[in-house]
C-alpha cells in the first residue's frame, strides 16, 4: 500500500473540512448579512426599531428551504438569494433571522438548509 505524501494529506484534509454539513450560529450570523442585499436586523434591533416606529413587520415566520449547494457557504448563499426574493416580494427591505437548520435529506448524509425569518420594512 502506498504511503500518503504530505501534499496528499493536505488535500484530503481540505476535502474533508470543505464537506462540513453545517455552520455554527456565529458563522451564520457573520456570513449571511454579507450575502444578502436586504438589511439584516437582529431580533433585539427589530424590537427596538418597532418601538421607535422606524420599522414594521410585513410577514412573520416565513420559512425558506434553500437549494442544496456544494458547500455550506454555497447553501448559505442560496438561502440569502431566497431571503432577498421574499423580502422584495413582500415589499420590504430588511429581515430578521429567526432560526436555521441543516436537514439531512438522503441516506448519503446530504443536507439542505432551512431558514426561518421575518420580513420588515424599515426607514
mmCIF file of C-alpha atoms in Angstrom:
data_model
loop_
_atom_site.group_PDB
_atom_site.id
_atom_site.type_symbol
_atom_site.label_atom_id
_atom_site.label_comp_id
_atom_site.label_asym_id
_atom_site.label_seq_id
_atom_site.Cartn_x
_atom_site.Cartn_y
_atom_site.Cartn_z
ATOM 1 C CA UNK A 1 0.000 0.000 0.000
ATOM 2 C CA UNK A 2 1.282 3.454 -0.928
ATOM 3 C CA UNK A 3 2.161 5.979 1.752
ATOM 4 C CA UNK A 4 0.390 9.314 1.660
ATOM 5 C CA UNK A 5 2.653 12.198 0.822
ATOM 6 C CA UNK A 6 2.400 15.407 2.782
ATOM 7 C CA UNK A 7 0.625 17.084 -0.165
ATOM 8 C CA UNK A 8 -1.909 14.239 -0.423
ATOM 9 C CA UNK A 9 -2.646 14.533 3.296
ATOM 10 C CA UNK A 10 -3.244 18.277 2.960
ATOM 11 C CA UNK A 11 -5.587 17.683 0.025
ATOM 12 C CA UNK A 12 -7.516 15.059 1.999
ATOM 13 C CA UNK A 13 -7.834 17.358 4.999
ATOM 14 C CA UNK A 14 -9.102 20.175 2.763
ATOM 15 C CA UNK A 15 -11.624 17.859 1.134
ATOM 16 C CA UNK A 16 -12.980 16.641 4.450
ATOM 17 C CA UNK A 17 -13.175 20.093 6.017
ATOM 18 C CA UNK A 18 -14.878 21.588 2.953
ATOM 19 C CA UNK A 19 -17.592 18.934 3.187
ATOM 20 C CA UNK A 20 -18.871 20.116 6.546
ATOM 21 C CA UNK A 21 -22.637 19.855 6.683
ATOM 22 C CA UNK A 22 -23.403 22.851 8.874
ATOM 23 C CA UNK A 23 -22.077 26.074 10.404
ATOM 24 C CA UNK A 24 -22.194 27.411 13.933
ATOM 25 C CA UNK A 25 -24.625 30.220 14.810
ATOM 26 C CA UNK A 26 -21.733 32.702 14.949
ATOM 27 C CA UNK A 27 -20.541 31.671 11.482
ATOM 28 C CA UNK A 28 -24.043 32.010 10.030
ATOM 29 C CA UNK A 29 -24.633 35.410 11.693
ATOM 30 C CA UNK A 30 -21.267 36.668 10.473
ATOM 31 C CA UNK A 31 -21.665 35.353 6.918
ATOM 32 C CA UNK A 32 -25.339 35.705 5.966
ATOM 33 C CA UNK A 33 -25.528 39.543 6.151
ATOM 34 C CA UNK A 34 -22.666 39.823 3.663
ATOM 35 C CA UNK A 35 -24.542 37.573 1.216
ATOM 36 C CA UNK A 36 -27.904 39.372 1.246
ATOM 37 C CA UNK A 37 -28.862 42.643 -0.403
ATOM 38 C CA UNK A 38 -31.592 43.143 2.209
ATOM 39 C CA UNK A 39 -30.648 44.614 5.570
ATOM 40 C CA UNK A 40 -30.001 42.062 8.324
ATOM 41 C CA UNK A 41 -31.566 43.092 11.634
ATOM 42 C CA UNK A 42 -31.093 41.250 14.912
ATOM 43 C CA UNK A 43 -34.137 40.340 16.987
ATOM 44 C CA UNK A 44 -33.191 42.944 19.599
ATOM 45 C CA UNK A 45 -32.730 45.648 16.938
ATOM 46 C CA UNK A 46 -36.072 44.721 15.378
ATOM 47 C CA UNK A 47 -37.936 45.143 18.664
ATOM 48 C CA UNK A 48 -36.170 48.448 19.323
ATOM 49 C CA UNK A 49 -36.996 49.702 15.809
ATOM 50 C CA UNK A 50 -40.646 48.644 16.185
ATOM 51 C CA UNK A 51 -40.914 50.665 19.409
ATOM 52 C CA UNK A 52 -39.341 53.680 17.672
ATOM 53 C CA UNK A 53 -41.740 53.240 14.723
ATOM 54 C CA UNK A 54 -38.810 53.087 12.293
ATOM 55 C CA UNK A 55 -39.621 49.530 11.153
ATOM 56 C CA UNK A 56 -42.679 47.360 10.787
ATOM 57 C CA UNK A 57 -43.125 43.639 10.275
ATOM 58 C CA UNK A 58 -44.537 42.667 6.904
ATOM 59 C CA UNK A 59 -44.534 38.867 7.246
ATOM 60 C CA UNK A 60 -43.591 36.896 10.340
ATOM 61 C CA UNK A 61 -42.359 33.309 10.497
ATOM 62 C CA UNK A 62 -41.548 32.821 6.833
ATOM 63 C CA UNK A 63 -39.722 29.562 6.046
ATOM 64 C CA UNK A 64 -37.408 29.046 3.080
ATOM 65 C CA UNK A 65 -35.706 25.818 2.003
ATOM 66 C CA UNK A 66 -32.531 26.694 0.118
ATOM 67 C CA UNK A 67 -31.277 24.800 -2.900
ATOM 68 C CA UNK A 68 -28.544 22.335 -1.976
ATOM 69 C CA UNK A 69 -25.078 23.695 -2.669
ATOM 70 C CA UNK A 70 -21.681 22.041 -2.922
ATOM 71 C CA UNK A 71 -20.614 23.561 0.415
ATOM 72 C CA UNK A 72 -22.149 25.148 3.486
ATOM 73 C CA UNK A 73 -21.158 28.587 2.164
ATOM 74 C CA UNK A 74 -22.999 27.880 -1.076
ATOM 75 C CA UNK A 75 -26.015 26.647 0.937
ATOM 76 C CA UNK A 76 -25.945 29.958 2.793
ATOM 77 C CA UNK A 77 -25.596 31.882 -0.462
ATOM 78 C CA UNK A 78 -28.646 30.057 -1.852
ATOM 79 C CA UNK A 79 -30.584 30.883 1.332
ATOM 80 C CA UNK A 80 -29.549 34.551 1.029
ATOM 81 C CA UNK A 81 -30.898 34.647 -2.517
ATOM 82 C CA UNK A 82 -34.225 33.232 -1.295
ATOM 83 C CA UNK A 83 -34.422 35.667 1.617
ATOM 84 C CA UNK A 84 -33.800 38.601 -0.728
ATOM 85 C CA UNK A 85 -36.505 37.382 -3.108
ATOM 86 C CA UNK A 86 -39.081 37.090 -0.314
ATOM 87 C CA UNK A 87 -38.160 40.469 1.179
ATOM 88 C CA UNK A 88 -38.616 42.058 -2.247
ATOM 89 C CA UNK A 89 -41.896 40.214 -2.917
ATOM 90 C CA UNK A 90 -43.214 41.313 0.487
ATOM 91 C CA UNK A 91 -42.354 44.944 -0.312
ATOM 92 C CA UNK A 92 -39.710 45.198 2.369
ATOM 93 C CA UNK A 93 -36.029 45.971 2.687
ATOM 94 C CA UNK A 94 -34.934 44.066 5.790
ATOM 95 C CA UNK A 95 -35.178 40.698 7.511
ATOM 96 C CA UNK A 96 -34.753 39.145 10.936
ATOM 97 C CA UNK A 97 -33.207 35.670 11.002
ATOM 98 C CA UNK A 98 -35.246 33.651 13.491
ATOM 99 C CA UNK A 99 -33.774 30.168 13.079
ATOM 100 C CA UNK A 100 -31.840 27.961 10.703
ATOM 101 C CA UNK A 101 -31.017 24.277 10.450
ATOM 102 C CA UNK A 102 -29.397 21.867 8.073
ATOM 103 C CA UNK A 103 -31.708 18.895 7.495
ATOM 104 C CA UNK A 104 -30.398 15.531 6.286
ATOM 105 C CA UNK A 105 -32.224 14.709 3.060
ATOM 106 C CA UNK A 106 -30.865 11.332 1.950
ATOM 107 C CA UNK A 107 -29.033 8.197 3.048
ATOM 108 C CA UNK A 108 -25.711 9.671 1.881
ATOM 109 C CA UNK A 109 -25.839 12.409 4.505
ATOM 110 C CA UNK A 110 -26.624 15.264 2.100
ATOM 111 C CA UNK A 111 -28.053 18.264 3.906
ATOM 112 C CA UNK A 112 -30.330 21.120 2.942
ATOM 113 C CA UNK A 113 -30.518 24.471 4.702
ATOM 114 C CA UNK A 114 -33.869 25.630 6.120
ATOM 115 C CA UNK A 115 -34.158 29.245 7.322
ATOM 116 C CA UNK A 116 -36.940 30.906 9.304
ATOM 117 C CA UNK A 117 -37.121 34.697 9.117
ATOM 118 C CA UNK A 118 -39.395 37.720 9.325
ATOM 119 C CA UNK A 119 -39.551 40.333 6.576
ATOM 120 C CA UNK A 120 -39.641 44.004 7.526
ATOM 121 C CA UNK A 121 -39.923 47.468 6.065
ATOM 122 C CA UNK A 122 -37.585 49.970 7.708
ATOM 123 C CA UNK A 123 -36.912 53.659 7.123
#
